[in-house]
mmCIF file of C-alpha atoms in Angstrom:
data_model
loop_
_atom_site.group_PDB
_atom_site.id
_atom_site.type_symbol
_atom_site.label_atom_id
_atom_site.label_comp_id
_atom_site.label_asym_id
_atom_site.label_seq_id
_atom_site.Cartn_x
_atom_site.Cartn_y
_atom_site.Cartn_z
ATOM 1 C CA MET M 19 13.949 -3.847 18.590
ATOM 2 C CA ARG M 20 11.912 -6.588 16.968
ATOM 3 C CA LEU M 21 8.545 -5.797 15.440
ATOM 4 C CA THR M 22 5.737 -7.761 17.080
ATOM 5 C CA LEU M 23 3.069 -9.642 15.158
ATOM 6 C CA LEU M 24 0.493 -7.103 16.351
ATOM 7 C CA CYS M 25 2.449 -4.259 14.780
ATOM 8 C CA LEU M 26 2.753 -6.195 11.544
ATOM 9 C CA LEU M 27 -0.994 -6.772 11.388
ATOM 10 C CA ALA M 28 -1.683 -3.099 12.084
ATOM 11 C CA ALA M 29 0.659 -2.053 9.299
ATOM 12 C CA VAL M 30 -0.989 -4.433 6.851
ATOM 13 C CA ALA M 31 -4.462 -3.205 7.799
ATOM 14 C CA ALA M 32 -3.431 0.408 7.253
ATOM 15 C CA ALA M 33 -1.979 -0.440 3.852
ATOM 16 C CA CYS M 34 -5.230 -2.089 2.733
ATOM 17 C CA THR M 35 -7.076 1.209 2.288
ATOM 18 C CA PRO M 36 -7.605 1.306 -1.475
ATOM 19 C CA PRO M 37 -5.951 4.333 -3.112
ATOM 20 C CA ILE M 38 -8.198 3.885 -6.175
ATOM 21 C CA SER M 39 -11.874 2.951 -6.321
ATOM 22 C CA LEU M 40 -14.068 2.714 -9.415
ATOM 23 C CA ASP M 41 -17.800 2.761 -9.981
ATOM 24 C CA SER M 42 -19.123 2.080 -13.484
ATOM 25 C CA ALA M 43 -22.541 1.908 -15.114
ATOM 26 C CA TRP M 44 -24.164 1.646 -18.526
ATOM 27 C CA GLN M 45 -26.572 4.352 -19.591
ATOM 28 C CA PRO M 46 -30.151 3.144 -20.161
ATOM 29 C CA GLY M 47 -30.135 1.327 -23.478
ATOM 30 C CA GLY M 48 -26.434 2.058 -23.879
ATOM 31 C CA ARG M 49 -24.990 -1.448 -23.810
ATOM 32 C CA ALA M 50 -23.717 -2.328 -27.265
ATOM 33 C CA ALA M 51 -24.531 -5.634 -28.948
ATOM 34 C CA ALA M 52 -20.837 -6.505 -28.877
ATOM 35 C CA PRO M 53 -17.795 -4.971 -27.129
ATOM 36 C CA PHE M 54 -16.026 -2.270 -29.096
ATOM 37 C CA SER M 55 -12.779 -3.461 -30.642
ATOM 38 C CA SER M 56 -11.326 0.005 -31.317
ATOM 39 C CA VAL M 57 -11.332 3.123 -29.144
ATOM 40 C CA LEU M 58 -10.056 6.689 -29.346
ATOM 41 C CA VAL M 59 -8.635 7.666 -25.927
ATOM 42 C CA VAL M 60 -8.963 11.345 -25.022
ATOM 43 C CA ALA M 61 -7.886 13.001 -21.770
ATOM 44 C CA VAL M 62 -9.069 16.550 -21.107
ATOM 45 C CA SER M 63 -6.250 18.526 -19.498
ATOM 46 C CA GLU M 64 -4.383 21.759 -20.007
ATOM 47 C CA ASP M 65 -1.139 19.923 -19.234
ATOM 48 C CA PHE M 66 -0.222 18.142 -22.476
ATOM 49 C CA ASP M 67 2.428 15.917 -20.889
ATOM 50 C CA ARG M 68 0.073 14.593 -18.214
ATOM 51 C CA ARG M 69 -2.643 14.186 -20.816
ATOM 52 C CA ARG M 70 -0.308 12.095 -22.972
ATOM 53 C CA LEU M 71 0.849 10.052 -19.984
ATOM 54 C CA PHE M 72 -2.716 9.134 -19.033
ATOM 55 C CA GLU M 73 -3.786 8.342 -22.597
ATOM 56 C CA ASN M 74 -0.755 6.096 -23.097
ATOM 57 C CA ALA M 75 -1.477 4.219 -19.850
ATOM 58 C CA VAL M 76 -5.042 3.529 -20.985
ATOM 59 C CA ALA M 77 -4.072 2.676 -24.572
ATOM 60 C CA ASP M 78 -1.191 0.376 -23.618
ATOM 61 C CA THR M 79 -3.427 -1.606 -21.265
ATOM 62 C CA LEU M 80 -6.189 -1.876 -23.889
ATOM 63 C CA GLU M 81 -3.715 -2.955 -26.572
ATOM 64 C CA ALA M 82 -2.415 -5.676 -24.255
ATOM 65 C CA GLN M 83 -6.017 -6.914 -24.032
ATOM 66 C CA GLY M 84 -6.362 -7.108 -27.811
ATOM 67 C CA VAL M 85 -8.215 -3.801 -28.267
ATOM 68 C CA ARG M 86 -7.061 -1.286 -30.859
ATOM 69 C CA ALA M 87 -6.493 1.992 -29.018
ATOM 70 C CA VAL M 88 -5.678 5.362 -30.580
ATOM 71 C CA THR M 89 -4.592 8.331 -28.449
ATOM 72 C CA SER M 90 -5.416 11.943 -29.252
ATOM 73 C CA THR M 91 -1.905 12.993 -28.246
ATOM 74 C CA GLY M 92 -0.461 10.527 -30.744
ATOM 75 C CA THR M 93 -1.353 12.882 -33.599
ATOM 76 C CA MET M 94 -2.100 16.208 -31.893
ATOM 77 C CA SER M 95 0.542 18.597 -30.558
ATOM 78 C CA SER M 96 0.431 20.831 -27.490
ATOM 79 C CA ARG M 97 -0.504 23.712 -29.788
ATOM 80 C CA ASP M 98 -3.616 21.992 -31.181
ATOM 81 C CA GLU M 99 -6.926 22.820 -29.541
ATOM 82 C CA LEU M 100 -8.859 19.908 -28.106
ATOM 83 C CA ASN M 101 -12.535 20.431 -28.946
ATOM 84 C CA ARG M 102 -15.490 18.715 -30.588
ATOM 85 C CA ASP M 103 -14.254 19.423 -34.108
ATOM 86 C CA SER M 104 -10.733 18.115 -33.475
ATOM 87 C CA VAL M 105 -12.066 14.954 -31.825
ATOM 88 C CA THR M 106 -14.490 14.402 -34.721
ATOM 89 C CA ALA M 107 -11.588 14.718 -37.153
ATOM 90 C CA LEU M 108 -9.614 12.135 -35.171
ATOM 91 C CA VAL M 109 -12.572 9.746 -35.189
ATOM 92 C CA GLN M 110 -12.936 10.031 -38.952
ATOM 93 C CA ALA M 111 -9.204 9.607 -39.548
ATOM 94 C CA SER M 112 -8.811 6.614 -37.229
ATOM 95 C CA GLY M 113 -12.076 4.806 -37.975
ATOM 96 C CA VAL M 114 -12.631 3.817 -34.334
ATOM 97 C CA GLN M 115 -15.926 2.516 -32.995
ATOM 98 C CA ALA M 116 -15.957 4.441 -29.710
ATOM 99 C CA VAL M 117 -14.412 7.426 -27.937
ATOM 100 C CA LEU M 118 -13.378 7.429 -24.276
ATOM 101 C CA VAL M 119 -13.235 10.958 -22.842
ATOM 102 C CA THR M 120 -11.746 11.357 -19.346
ATOM 103 C CA ARG M 121 -11.805 14.554 -17.298
ATOM 104 C CA LEU M 122 -11.146 15.654 -13.741
ATOM 105 C CA ALA M 123 -14.567 16.344 -12.242
ATOM 106 C CA ASP M 124 -13.612 17.402 -8.735
ATOM 107 C CA GLN M 125 -10.775 17.448 -6.235
ATOM 108 C CA ALA M 126 -10.481 18.124 -2.530
ATOM 109 C CA VAL M 127 -7.363 18.853 -0.503
ATOM 110 C CA SER M 128 -7.086 18.596 3.271
ATOM 111 C CA LEU M 129 -4.127 19.680 5.366
ATOM 112 C CA LYS M 130 -3.272 18.405 8.841
ATOM 113 C CA ARG M 131 -0.243 19.143 10.952
ATOM 114 C CA GLN M 132 1.312 15.976 12.315
ATOM 115 C CA ARG M 133 3.176 16.155 15.585
ATOM 116 C CA ALA M 134 6.712 14.868 15.908
ATOM 117 C CA ARG M 135 6.749 11.137 16.577
ATOM 118 C CA GLU M 136 8.794 7.987 16.815
ATOM 119 C CA VAL M 137 8.587 5.757 13.742
ATOM 120 C CA GLN M 138 9.698 2.144 13.326
ATOM 121 C CA LYS M 139 11.574 1.491 10.097
ATOM 122 C CA SER M 140 12.902 -1.778 8.763
ATOM 123 C CA GLN M 141 16.587 -2.557 8.539
ATOM 124 C CA PRO M 142 18.029 -5.195 6.187
ATOM 125 C CA PRO M 143 19.213 -8.181 8.244
ATOM 126 C CA THR M 144 22.931 -8.518 8.792
ATOM 127 C CA ASP M 145 24.804 -11.661 7.777
ATOM 128 C CA ASP M 146 25.160 -12.607 11.456
ATOM 129 C CA ALA M 147 21.429 -12.221 12.005
ATOM 130 C CA LEU M 148 20.636 -14.438 9.029
ATOM 131 C CA ARG M 149 23.046 -17.124 10.158
ATOM 132 C CA GLY M 150 21.642 -17.041 13.681
ATOM 133 C CA ALA M 151 18.058 -17.270 12.421
ATOM 134 C CA ALA M 152 18.745 -20.194 10.124
ATOM 135 C CA ALA M 153 18.570 -22.629 13.038
ATOM 136 C CA PHE M 154 14.944 -21.745 13.784
ATOM 137 C CA PRO M 155 11.732 -22.428 11.823
ATOM 138 C CA TYR M 156 10.771 -19.401 9.742
ATOM 139 C CA GLY M 157 13.999 -17.865 10.932
ATOM 140 C CA SER M 158 14.342 -15.498 7.988
ATOM 141 C CA ILE M 159 11.149 -13.697 9.047
ATOM 142 C CA HIS M 160 12.374 -13.040 12.572
ATOM 143 C CA ALA M 161 15.778 -11.992 11.317
ATOM 144 C CA TYR M 162 14.447 -8.656 10.112
ATOM 145 C CA ASP M 163 15.081 -5.981 12.718
ATOM 146 C CA TYR M 164 13.499 -2.593 12.994
ATOM 147 C CA ARG M 165 14.939 0.634 14.310
ATOM 148 C CA VAL M 166 13.159 3.562 15.862
ATOM 149 C CA THR M 167 13.667 6.961 14.260
ATOM 150 C CA TRP M 168 12.405 10.391 15.267
ATOM 151 C CA GLU M 169 10.370 12.272 12.665
ATOM 152 C CA PRO M 170 9.864 16.018 13.135
ATOM 153 C CA ALA M 171 6.481 17.670 12.797
ATOM 154 C CA THR M 172 5.191 17.601 9.229
ATOM 155 C CA LEU M 173 2.237 18.813 7.201
ATOM 156 C CA LEU M 174 0.078 15.878 6.122
ATOM 157 C CA VAL M 175 -1.539 16.507 2.729
ATOM 158 C CA ARG M 176 -4.455 14.388 1.581
ATOM 159 C CA ARG M 177 -5.886 14.766 -1.916
ATOM 160 C CA THR M 178 -9.075 13.165 -3.209
ATOM 161 C CA LEU M 179 -9.559 13.315 -6.971
ATOM 162 C CA ASN M 180 -12.766 12.400 -8.781
ATOM 163 C CA VAL M 181 -12.255 11.477 -12.428
ATOM 164 C CA VAL M 182 -15.072 10.772 -14.901
ATOM 165 C CA SER M 183 -14.574 8.661 -18.036
ATOM 166 C CA ASP M 184 -17.407 8.705 -20.590
ATOM 167 C CA LEU M 185 -17.618 6.231 -23.463
ATOM 168 C CA TYR M 186 -19.385 7.429 -26.631
ATOM 169 C CA GLY M 187 -20.312 5.404 -29.693
ATOM 170 C CA THR M 188 -19.066 6.984 -32.912
ATOM 171 C CA ARG M 189 -22.039 5.824 -34.976
ATOM 172 C CA ASP M 190 -24.449 8.300 -33.368
ATOM 173 C CA GLY M 191 -22.316 10.090 -30.754
ATOM 174 C CA ASN M 192 -24.478 8.953 -27.840
ATOM 175 C CA LEU M 193 -23.123 8.520 -24.319
ATOM 176 C CA LEU M 194 -23.177 4.789 -23.561
ATOM 177 C CA TYR M 195 -21.186 4.092 -20.417
ATOM 178 C CA THR M 196 -19.477 5.967 -17.563
ATOM 179 C CA ILE M 197 -16.722 5.184 -15.068
ATOM 180 C CA ASN M 198 -16.331 7.298 -11.931
ATOM 181 C CA THR M 199 -12.868 6.939 -10.440
ATOM 182 C CA THR M 200 -11.830 8.154 -6.994
ATOM 183 C CA LEU M 201 -8.115 8.540 -6.278
ATOM 184 C CA ARG M 202 -6.793 9.064 -2.762
ATOM 185 C CA VAL M 203 -3.274 10.417 -2.465
ATOM 186 C CA THR M 204 -1.304 11.325 0.620
ATOM 187 C CA ASN M 205 2.281 12.316 1.280
ATOM 188 C CA ALA M 206 2.277 10.079 4.346
ATOM 189 C CA GLU M 207 3.095 7.069 2.178
ATOM 190 C CA SER M 208 5.846 6.306 -0.310
ATOM 191 C CA LEU M 209 6.679 9.333 -2.439
ATOM 192 C CA ASP M 210 7.232 7.048 -5.427
ATOM 193 C CA ARG M 211 3.754 5.566 -5.066
ATOM 194 C CA ASN M 212 2.100 8.955 -4.686
ATOM 195 C CA SER M 213 3.912 10.880 -7.401
ATOM 196 C CA ASP M 214 1.804 12.350 -10.189
ATOM 197 C CA VAL M 215 3.261 9.872 -12.660
ATOM 198 C CA ALA M 216 2.386 6.861 -10.488
ATOM 199 C CA VAL M 217 -1.146 8.110 -9.825
ATOM 200 C CA ILE M 218 -1.813 8.842 -13.500
ATOM 201 C CA ASN M 219 -0.481 5.449 -14.592
ATOM 202 C CA ASP M 220 -2.488 3.588 -11.940
ATOM 203 C CA ALA M 221 -5.667 5.423 -12.868
ATOM 204 C CA GLY M 222 -5.214 4.817 -16.592
ATOM 205 C CA ARG M 223 -4.558 1.118 -16.191
ATOM 206 C CA SER M 224 -7.458 0.672 -13.748
ATOM 207 C CA ILE M 225 -9.921 2.421 -16.067
ATOM 208 C CA ALA M 226 -8.807 0.314 -19.040
ATOM 209 C CA ARG M 227 -9.233 -2.902 -17.058
ATOM 210 C CA ARG M 228 -12.719 -1.820 -15.936
ATOM 211 C CA LEU M 229 -13.716 -1.215 -19.565
ATOM 212 C CA ARG M 230 -12.726 -4.769 -20.397
ATOM 213 C CA ARG M 231 -14.308 -6.242 -17.269
ATOM 214 C CA ASP M 232 -17.678 -4.668 -18.120
ATOM 215 C CA SER M 233 -17.397 -5.826 -21.758
ATOM 216 C CA ALA M 234 -17.432 -2.235 -22.993
ATOM 217 C CA VAL M 235 -14.407 -3.131 -25.088
ATOM 218 C CA GLY M 236 -13.023 -6.454 -26.231
ATOM 219 C CA GLY M 237 -10.566 -8.109 -28.531
ATOM 220 C CA GLN M 238 -8.377 -11.111 -28.920
ATOM 221 C CA SER M 239 -5.232 -11.108 -26.772
#
């Protein structure tokens, strides 16, 4: 069974729903005279491994943009307590100009039972199909066939996570800038794309890019 153009367009439209959205704003009078060139990245989480994963995603993206980034998990262990005193000590030891603190503000989970259904899945074209399509314009596109499979009833899980990232200046400790990130995750899509690791990495990279876009941080690449 060949997939029609209408089905292709519907699939593309469904895939366009953004899994991550960001909203950022400077606090009144918070915009610095120049972007910060060094930042301490701190993730607030009881899970040290996920905390380190997120901090590394942010720091690696900032470093690629020419910004010096220091992670709290780079020097702290899972046994060290993350609090105001420990962050202050890290600031003094690293000499950074700003601190980015990210925390999970809220999350919502919805469950929906999906009925059994027929699903169209792509099949790699066979050699015969490719040879037969070669005689036609855009033949390689039409050579891709799709097969219908039967999926049993499943439980659809949708998670919406709201993450807040606050940027503080180390000179006076004032809150200067905030990013609100919304992450939408569902098990209806690729498991690789929706794994915790993928979501954490995507969020970290997106937040780092927003910092640079808004000139909160800057450096020479």
